[in-house]
mmCIF file with all atom_site columns, C-alpha atoms in Angstrom:
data_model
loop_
_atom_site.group_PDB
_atom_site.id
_atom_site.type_symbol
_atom_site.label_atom_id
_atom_site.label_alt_id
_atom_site.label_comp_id
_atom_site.label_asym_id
_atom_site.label_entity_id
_atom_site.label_seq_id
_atom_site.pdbx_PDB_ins_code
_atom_site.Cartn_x
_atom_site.Cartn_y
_atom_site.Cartn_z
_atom_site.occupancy
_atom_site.B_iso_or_equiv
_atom_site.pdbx_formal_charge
_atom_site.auth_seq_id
_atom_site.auth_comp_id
_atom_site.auth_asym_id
_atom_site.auth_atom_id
_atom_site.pdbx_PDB_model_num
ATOM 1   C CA . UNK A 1 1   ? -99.512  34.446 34.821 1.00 39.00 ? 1   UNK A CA 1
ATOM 2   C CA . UNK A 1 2   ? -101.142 36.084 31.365 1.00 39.00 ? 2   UNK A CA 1
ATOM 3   C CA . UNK A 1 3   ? -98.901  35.789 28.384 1.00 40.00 ? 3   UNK A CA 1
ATOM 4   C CA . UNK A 1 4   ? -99.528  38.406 25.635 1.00 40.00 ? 4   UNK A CA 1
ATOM 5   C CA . UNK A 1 5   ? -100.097 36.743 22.185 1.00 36.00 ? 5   UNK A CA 1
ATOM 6   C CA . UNK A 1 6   ? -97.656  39.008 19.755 1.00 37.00 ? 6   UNK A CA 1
ATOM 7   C CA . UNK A 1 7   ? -96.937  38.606 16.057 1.00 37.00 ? 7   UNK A CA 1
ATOM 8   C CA . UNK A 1 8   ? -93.158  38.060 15.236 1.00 39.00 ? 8   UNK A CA 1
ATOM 9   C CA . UNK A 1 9   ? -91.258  39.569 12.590 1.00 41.00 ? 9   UNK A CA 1
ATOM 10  C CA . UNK A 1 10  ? -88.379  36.911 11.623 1.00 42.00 ? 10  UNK A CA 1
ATOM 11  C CA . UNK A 1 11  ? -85.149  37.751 12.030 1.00 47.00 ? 11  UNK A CA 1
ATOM 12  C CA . UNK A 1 12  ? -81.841  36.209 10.771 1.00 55.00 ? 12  UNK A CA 1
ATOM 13  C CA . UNK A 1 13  ? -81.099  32.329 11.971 1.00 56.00 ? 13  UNK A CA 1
ATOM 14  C CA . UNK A 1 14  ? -76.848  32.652 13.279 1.00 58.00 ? 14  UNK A CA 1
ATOM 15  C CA . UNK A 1 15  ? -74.998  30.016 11.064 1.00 68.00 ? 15  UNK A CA 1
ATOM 16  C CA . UNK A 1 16  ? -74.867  27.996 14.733 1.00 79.00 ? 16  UNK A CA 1
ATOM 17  C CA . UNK A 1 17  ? -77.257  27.679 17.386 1.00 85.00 ? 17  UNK A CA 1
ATOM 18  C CA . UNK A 1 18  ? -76.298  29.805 20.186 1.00 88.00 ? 18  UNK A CA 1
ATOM 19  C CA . UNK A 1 19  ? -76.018  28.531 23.810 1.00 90.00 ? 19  UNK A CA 1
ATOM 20  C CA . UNK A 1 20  ? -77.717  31.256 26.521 1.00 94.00 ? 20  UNK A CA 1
ATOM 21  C CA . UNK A 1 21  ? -77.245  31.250 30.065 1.00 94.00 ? 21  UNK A CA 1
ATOM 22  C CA . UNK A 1 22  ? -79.843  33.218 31.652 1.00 96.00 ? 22  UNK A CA 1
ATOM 23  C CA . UNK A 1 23  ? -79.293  34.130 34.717 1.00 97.00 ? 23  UNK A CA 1
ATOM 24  C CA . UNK A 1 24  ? -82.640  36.173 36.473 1.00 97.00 ? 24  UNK A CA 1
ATOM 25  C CA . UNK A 1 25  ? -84.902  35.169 39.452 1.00 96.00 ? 25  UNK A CA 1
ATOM 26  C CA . UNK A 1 26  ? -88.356  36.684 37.279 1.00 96.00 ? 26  UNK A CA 1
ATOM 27  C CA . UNK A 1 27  ? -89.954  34.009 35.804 1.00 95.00 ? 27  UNK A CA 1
ATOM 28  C CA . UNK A 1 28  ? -91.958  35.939 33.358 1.00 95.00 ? 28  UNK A CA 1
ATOM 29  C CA . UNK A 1 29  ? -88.172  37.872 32.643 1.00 96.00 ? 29  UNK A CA 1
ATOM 30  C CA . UNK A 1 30  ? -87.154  34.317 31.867 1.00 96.00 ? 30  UNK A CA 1
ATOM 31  C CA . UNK A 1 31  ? -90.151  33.356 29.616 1.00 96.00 ? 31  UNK A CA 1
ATOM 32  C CA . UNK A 1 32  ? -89.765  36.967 27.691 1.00 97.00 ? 32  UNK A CA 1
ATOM 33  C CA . UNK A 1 33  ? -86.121  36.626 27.427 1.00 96.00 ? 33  UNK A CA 1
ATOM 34  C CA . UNK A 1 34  ? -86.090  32.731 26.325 1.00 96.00 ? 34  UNK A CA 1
ATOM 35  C CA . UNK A 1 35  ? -89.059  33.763 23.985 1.00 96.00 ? 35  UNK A CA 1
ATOM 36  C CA . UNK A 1 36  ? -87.401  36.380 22.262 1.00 96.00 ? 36  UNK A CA 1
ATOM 37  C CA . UNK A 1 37  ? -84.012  34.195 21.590 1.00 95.00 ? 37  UNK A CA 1
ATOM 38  C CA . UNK A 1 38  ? -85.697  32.011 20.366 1.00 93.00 ? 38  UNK A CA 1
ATOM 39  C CA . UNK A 1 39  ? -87.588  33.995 17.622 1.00 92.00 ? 39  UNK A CA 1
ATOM 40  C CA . UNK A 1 40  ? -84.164  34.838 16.508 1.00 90.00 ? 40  UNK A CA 1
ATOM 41  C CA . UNK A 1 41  ? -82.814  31.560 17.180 1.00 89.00 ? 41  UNK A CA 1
ATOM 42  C CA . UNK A 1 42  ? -85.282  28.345 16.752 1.00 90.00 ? 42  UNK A CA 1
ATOM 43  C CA . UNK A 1 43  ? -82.147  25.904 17.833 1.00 92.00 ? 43  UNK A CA 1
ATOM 44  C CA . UNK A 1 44  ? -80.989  28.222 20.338 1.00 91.00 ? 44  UNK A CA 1
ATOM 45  C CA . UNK A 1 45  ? -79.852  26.018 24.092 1.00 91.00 ? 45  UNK A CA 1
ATOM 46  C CA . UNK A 1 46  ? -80.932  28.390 26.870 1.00 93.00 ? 46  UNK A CA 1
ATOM 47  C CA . UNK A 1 47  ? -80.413  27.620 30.418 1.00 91.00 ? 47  UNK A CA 1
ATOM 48  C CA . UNK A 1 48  ? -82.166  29.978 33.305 1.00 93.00 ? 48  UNK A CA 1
ATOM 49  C CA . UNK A 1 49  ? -81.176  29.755 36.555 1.00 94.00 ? 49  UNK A CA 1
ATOM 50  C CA . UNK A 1 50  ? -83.012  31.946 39.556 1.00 95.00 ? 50  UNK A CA 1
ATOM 51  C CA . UNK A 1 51  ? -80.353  33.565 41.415 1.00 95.00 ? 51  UNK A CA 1
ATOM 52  C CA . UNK A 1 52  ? -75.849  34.656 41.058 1.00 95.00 ? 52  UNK A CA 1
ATOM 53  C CA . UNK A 1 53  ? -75.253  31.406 43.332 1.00 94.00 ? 53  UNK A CA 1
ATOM 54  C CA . UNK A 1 54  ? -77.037  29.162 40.880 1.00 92.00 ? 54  UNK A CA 1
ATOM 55  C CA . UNK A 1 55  ? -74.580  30.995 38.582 1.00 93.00 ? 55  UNK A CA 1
ATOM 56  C CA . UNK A 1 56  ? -71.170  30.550 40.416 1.00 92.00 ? 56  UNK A CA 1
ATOM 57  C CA . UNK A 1 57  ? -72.481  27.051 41.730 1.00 88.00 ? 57  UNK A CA 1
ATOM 58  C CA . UNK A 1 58  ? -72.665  25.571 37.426 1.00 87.00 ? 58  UNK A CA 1
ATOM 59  C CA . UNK A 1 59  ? -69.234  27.833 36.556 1.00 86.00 ? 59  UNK A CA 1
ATOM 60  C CA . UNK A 1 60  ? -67.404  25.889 39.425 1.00 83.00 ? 60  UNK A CA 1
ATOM 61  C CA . UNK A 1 61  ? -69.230  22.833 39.108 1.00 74.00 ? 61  UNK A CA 1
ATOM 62  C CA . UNK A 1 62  ? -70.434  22.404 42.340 1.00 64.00 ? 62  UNK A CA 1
ATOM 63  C CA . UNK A 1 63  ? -73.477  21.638 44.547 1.00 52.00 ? 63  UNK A CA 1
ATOM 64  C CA . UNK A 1 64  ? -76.630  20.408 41.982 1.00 52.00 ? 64  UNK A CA 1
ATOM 65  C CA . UNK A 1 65  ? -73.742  21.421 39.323 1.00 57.00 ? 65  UNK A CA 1
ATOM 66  C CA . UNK A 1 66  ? -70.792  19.321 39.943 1.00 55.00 ? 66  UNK A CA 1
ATOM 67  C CA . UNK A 1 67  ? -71.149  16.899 36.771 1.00 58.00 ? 67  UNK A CA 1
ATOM 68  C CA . UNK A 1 68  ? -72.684  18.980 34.830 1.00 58.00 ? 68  UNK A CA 1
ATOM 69  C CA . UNK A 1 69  ? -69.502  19.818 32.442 1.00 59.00 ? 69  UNK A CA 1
ATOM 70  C CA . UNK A 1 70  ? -71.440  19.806 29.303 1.00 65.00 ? 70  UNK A CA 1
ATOM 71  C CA . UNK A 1 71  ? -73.488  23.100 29.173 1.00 67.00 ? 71  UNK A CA 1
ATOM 72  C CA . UNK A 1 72  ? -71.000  25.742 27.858 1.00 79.00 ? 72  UNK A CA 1
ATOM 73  C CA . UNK A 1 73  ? -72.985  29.024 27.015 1.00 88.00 ? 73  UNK A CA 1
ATOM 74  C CA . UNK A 1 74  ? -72.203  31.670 24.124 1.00 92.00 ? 74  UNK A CA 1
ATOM 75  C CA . UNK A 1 75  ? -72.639  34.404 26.376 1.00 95.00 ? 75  UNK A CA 1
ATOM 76  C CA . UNK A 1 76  ? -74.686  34.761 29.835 1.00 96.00 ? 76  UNK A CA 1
ATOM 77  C CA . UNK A 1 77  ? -77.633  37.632 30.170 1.00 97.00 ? 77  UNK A CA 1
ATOM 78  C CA . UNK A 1 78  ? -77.396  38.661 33.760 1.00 97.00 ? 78  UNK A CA 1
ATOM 79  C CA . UNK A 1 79  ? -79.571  40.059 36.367 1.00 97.00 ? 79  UNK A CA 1
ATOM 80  C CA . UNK A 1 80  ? -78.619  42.733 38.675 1.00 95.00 ? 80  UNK A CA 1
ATOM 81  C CA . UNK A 1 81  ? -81.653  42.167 41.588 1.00 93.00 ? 81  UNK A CA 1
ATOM 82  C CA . UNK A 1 82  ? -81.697  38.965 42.817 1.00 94.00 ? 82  UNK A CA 1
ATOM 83  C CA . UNK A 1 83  ? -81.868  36.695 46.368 1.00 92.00 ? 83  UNK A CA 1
ATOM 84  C CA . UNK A 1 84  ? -78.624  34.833 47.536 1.00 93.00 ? 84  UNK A CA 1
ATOM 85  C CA . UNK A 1 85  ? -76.445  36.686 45.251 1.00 96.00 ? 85  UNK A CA 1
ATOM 86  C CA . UNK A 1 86  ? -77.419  39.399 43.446 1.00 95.00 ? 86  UNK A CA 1
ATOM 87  C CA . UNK A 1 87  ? -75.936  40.352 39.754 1.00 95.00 ? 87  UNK A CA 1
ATOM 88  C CA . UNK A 1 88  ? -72.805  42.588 40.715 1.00 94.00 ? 88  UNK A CA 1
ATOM 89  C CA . UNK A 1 89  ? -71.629  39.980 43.782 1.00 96.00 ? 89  UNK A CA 1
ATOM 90  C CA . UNK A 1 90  ? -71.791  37.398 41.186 1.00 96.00 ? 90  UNK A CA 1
ATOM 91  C CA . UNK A 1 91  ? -69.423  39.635 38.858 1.00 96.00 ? 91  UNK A CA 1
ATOM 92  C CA . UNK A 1 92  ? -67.220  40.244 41.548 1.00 95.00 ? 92  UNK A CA 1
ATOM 93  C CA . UNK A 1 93  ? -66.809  36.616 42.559 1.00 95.00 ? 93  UNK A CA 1
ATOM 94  C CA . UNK A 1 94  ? -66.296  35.354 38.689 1.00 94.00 ? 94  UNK A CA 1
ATOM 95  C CA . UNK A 1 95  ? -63.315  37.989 38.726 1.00 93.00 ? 95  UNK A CA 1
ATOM 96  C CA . UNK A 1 96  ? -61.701  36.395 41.831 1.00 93.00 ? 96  UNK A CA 1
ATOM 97  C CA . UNK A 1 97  ? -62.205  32.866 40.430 1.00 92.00 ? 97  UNK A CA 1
ATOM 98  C CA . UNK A 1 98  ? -60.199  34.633 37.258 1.00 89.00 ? 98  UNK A CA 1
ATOM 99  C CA . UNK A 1 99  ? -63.970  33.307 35.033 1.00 88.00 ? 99  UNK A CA 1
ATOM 100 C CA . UNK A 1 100 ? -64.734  37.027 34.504 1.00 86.00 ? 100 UNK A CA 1
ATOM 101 C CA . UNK A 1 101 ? -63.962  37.092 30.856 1.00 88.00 ? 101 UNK A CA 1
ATOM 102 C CA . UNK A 1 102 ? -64.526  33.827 29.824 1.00 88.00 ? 102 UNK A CA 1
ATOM 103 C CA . UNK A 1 103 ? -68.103  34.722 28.413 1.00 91.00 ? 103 UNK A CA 1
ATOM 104 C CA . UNK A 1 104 ? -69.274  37.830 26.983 1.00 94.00 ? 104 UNK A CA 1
ATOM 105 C CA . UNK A 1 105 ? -72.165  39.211 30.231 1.00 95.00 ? 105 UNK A CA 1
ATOM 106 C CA . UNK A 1 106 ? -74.831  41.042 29.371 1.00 96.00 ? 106 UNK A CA 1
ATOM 107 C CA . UNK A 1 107 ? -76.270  42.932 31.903 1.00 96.00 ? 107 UNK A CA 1
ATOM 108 C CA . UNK A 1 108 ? -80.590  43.493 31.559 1.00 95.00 ? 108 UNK A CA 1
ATOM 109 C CA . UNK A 1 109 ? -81.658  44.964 34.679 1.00 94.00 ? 109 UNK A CA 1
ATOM 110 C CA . UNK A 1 110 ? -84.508  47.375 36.332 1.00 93.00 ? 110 UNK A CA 1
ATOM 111 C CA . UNK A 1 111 ? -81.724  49.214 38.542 1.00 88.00 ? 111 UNK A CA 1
ATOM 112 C CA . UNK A 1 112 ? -81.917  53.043 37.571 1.00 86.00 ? 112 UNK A CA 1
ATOM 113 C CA . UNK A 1 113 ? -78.706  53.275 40.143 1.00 87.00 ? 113 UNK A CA 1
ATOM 114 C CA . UNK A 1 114 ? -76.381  55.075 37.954 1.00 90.00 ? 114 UNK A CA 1
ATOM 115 C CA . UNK A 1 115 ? -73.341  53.867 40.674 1.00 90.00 ? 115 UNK A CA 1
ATOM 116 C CA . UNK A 1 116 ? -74.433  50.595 39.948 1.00 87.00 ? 116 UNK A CA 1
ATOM 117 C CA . UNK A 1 117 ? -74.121  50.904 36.488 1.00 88.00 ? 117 UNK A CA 1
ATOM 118 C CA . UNK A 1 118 ? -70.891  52.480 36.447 1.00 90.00 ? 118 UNK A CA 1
ATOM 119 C CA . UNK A 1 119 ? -69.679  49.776 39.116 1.00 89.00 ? 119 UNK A CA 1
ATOM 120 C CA . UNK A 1 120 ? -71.163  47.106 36.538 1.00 89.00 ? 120 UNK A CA 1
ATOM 121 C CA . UNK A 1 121 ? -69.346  48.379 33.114 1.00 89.00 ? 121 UNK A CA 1
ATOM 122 C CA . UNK A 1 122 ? -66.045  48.031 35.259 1.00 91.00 ? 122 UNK A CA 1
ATOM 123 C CA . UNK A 1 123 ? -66.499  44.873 35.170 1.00 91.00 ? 123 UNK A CA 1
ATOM 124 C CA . UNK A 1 124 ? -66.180  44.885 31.462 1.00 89.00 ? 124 UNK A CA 1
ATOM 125 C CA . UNK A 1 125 ? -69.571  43.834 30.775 1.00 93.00 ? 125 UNK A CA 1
ATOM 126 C CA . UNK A 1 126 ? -70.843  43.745 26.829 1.00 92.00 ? 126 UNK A CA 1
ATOM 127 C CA . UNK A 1 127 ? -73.524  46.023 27.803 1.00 93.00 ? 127 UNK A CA 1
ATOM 128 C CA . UNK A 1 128 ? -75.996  46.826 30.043 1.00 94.00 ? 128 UNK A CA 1
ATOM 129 C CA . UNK A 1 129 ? -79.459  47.225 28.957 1.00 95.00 ? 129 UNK A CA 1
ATOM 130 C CA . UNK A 1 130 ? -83.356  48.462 30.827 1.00 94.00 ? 130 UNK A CA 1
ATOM 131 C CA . UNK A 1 131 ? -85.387  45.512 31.181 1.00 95.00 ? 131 UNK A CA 1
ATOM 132 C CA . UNK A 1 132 ? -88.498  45.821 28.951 1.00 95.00 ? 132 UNK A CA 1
ATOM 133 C CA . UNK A 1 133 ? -91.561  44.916 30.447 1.00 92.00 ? 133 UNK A CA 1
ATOM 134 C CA . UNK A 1 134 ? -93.260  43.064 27.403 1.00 95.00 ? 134 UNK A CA 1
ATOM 135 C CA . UNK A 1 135 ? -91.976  40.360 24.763 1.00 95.00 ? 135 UNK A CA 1
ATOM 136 C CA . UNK A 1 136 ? -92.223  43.119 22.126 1.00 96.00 ? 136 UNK A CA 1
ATOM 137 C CA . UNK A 1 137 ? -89.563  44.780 24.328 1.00 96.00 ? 137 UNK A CA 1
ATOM 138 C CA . UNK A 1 138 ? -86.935  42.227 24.385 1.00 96.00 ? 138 UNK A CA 1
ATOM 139 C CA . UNK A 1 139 ? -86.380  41.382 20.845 1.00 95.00 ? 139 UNK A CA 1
ATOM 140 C CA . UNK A 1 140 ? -84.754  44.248 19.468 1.00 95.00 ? 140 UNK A CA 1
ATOM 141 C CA . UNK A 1 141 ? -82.543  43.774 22.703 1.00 95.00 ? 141 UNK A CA 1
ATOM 142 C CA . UNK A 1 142 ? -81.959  40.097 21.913 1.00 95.00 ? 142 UNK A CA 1
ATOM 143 C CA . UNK A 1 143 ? -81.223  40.981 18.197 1.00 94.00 ? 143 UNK A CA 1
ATOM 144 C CA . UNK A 1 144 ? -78.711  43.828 19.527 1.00 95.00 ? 144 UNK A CA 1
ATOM 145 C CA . UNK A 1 145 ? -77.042  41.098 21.585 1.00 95.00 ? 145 UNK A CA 1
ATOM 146 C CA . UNK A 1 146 ? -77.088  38.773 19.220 1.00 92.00 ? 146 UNK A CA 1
ATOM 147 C CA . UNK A 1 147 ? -75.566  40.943 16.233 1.00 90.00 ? 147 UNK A CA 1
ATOM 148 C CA . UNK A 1 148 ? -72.893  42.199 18.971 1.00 89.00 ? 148 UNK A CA 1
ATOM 149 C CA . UNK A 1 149 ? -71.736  38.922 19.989 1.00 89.00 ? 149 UNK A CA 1
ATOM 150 C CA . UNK A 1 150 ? -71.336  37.534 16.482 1.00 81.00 ? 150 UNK A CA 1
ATOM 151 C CA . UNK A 1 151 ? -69.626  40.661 15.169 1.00 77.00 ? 151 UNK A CA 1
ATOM 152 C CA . UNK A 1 152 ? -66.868  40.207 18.219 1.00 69.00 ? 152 UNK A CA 1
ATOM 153 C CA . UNK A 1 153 ? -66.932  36.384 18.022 1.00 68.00 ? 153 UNK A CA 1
ATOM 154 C CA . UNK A 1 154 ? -66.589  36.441 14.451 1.00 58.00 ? 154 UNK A CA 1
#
């Protein structure tokens, strides 16, 4: 795995650290994402988890999850593409739990499906965003996130 070395321009620290939940079975996605959060962020929590089971598995507390109550994110940056349970079966199942709104989602994804998008913002989703494919990519997304969730939250 090669890591590009990039010069950051700082951004403005939130008055709290934030608490991610990224949920996205890429691995370098992961890295880039957690990288870029925390350039805007230094005390930002971030959990990643691979796949939408992973996700429904720590929101019920069950399996690997079931006493882990103390991990309670901000928001959660989801995935569409992934094994087990992809992004949109993972929105679908939060609505029948009734969990659907209980964090702000934002959706970063490779799909070019316009159905799937337009299936995903029914879900009332924050937004959905193009994945980048470098770490220069992701931080004016992360800043956009992170500017829109504190503007709602506030």
């Amino acid at each position: 795995m090669t890591y590009i070395s990039v010069t950051f321009q700082k951004m403005n620290k939130p008055a709290k650290p934030l608490s991610i939940l990224v949920v996205d079975d890429d691995a370098d996605d992961q890295y880039f994402i957690k990288e870029a959060f925390h350039q805007y962020d230094s005390d930002a929590q971030i959990a990643a988890l691979f796949d939408g089971q992973a996700l429904l598995d720590l929101v019920q507390n069950n399996g690997i999850f079931k006493d882990h109550h103390d991990f309670q994110p901000d928001f959660i940056i989801l995935d569409l593409n992934m094994p087990l349970v992809d992004g949109l079966e993972a929105l679908q199942r939060l609505r029948k739990l009734g969990l659907l709104n209980k964090w702000p989602i934002y959706i970063i994804s490779t799909t070019k499906s316009e159905e799937q998008i337009s299936q995903v913002k029914q879900y009332g989703v924050r937004q959905f965003y193009t994945k980048p494919n470098n770490l220069d990519g992701y931080k004016p997304l992360v800043k956009e996130i992170c500017d829109s969730y504190q503007t709602v939250s506030a």
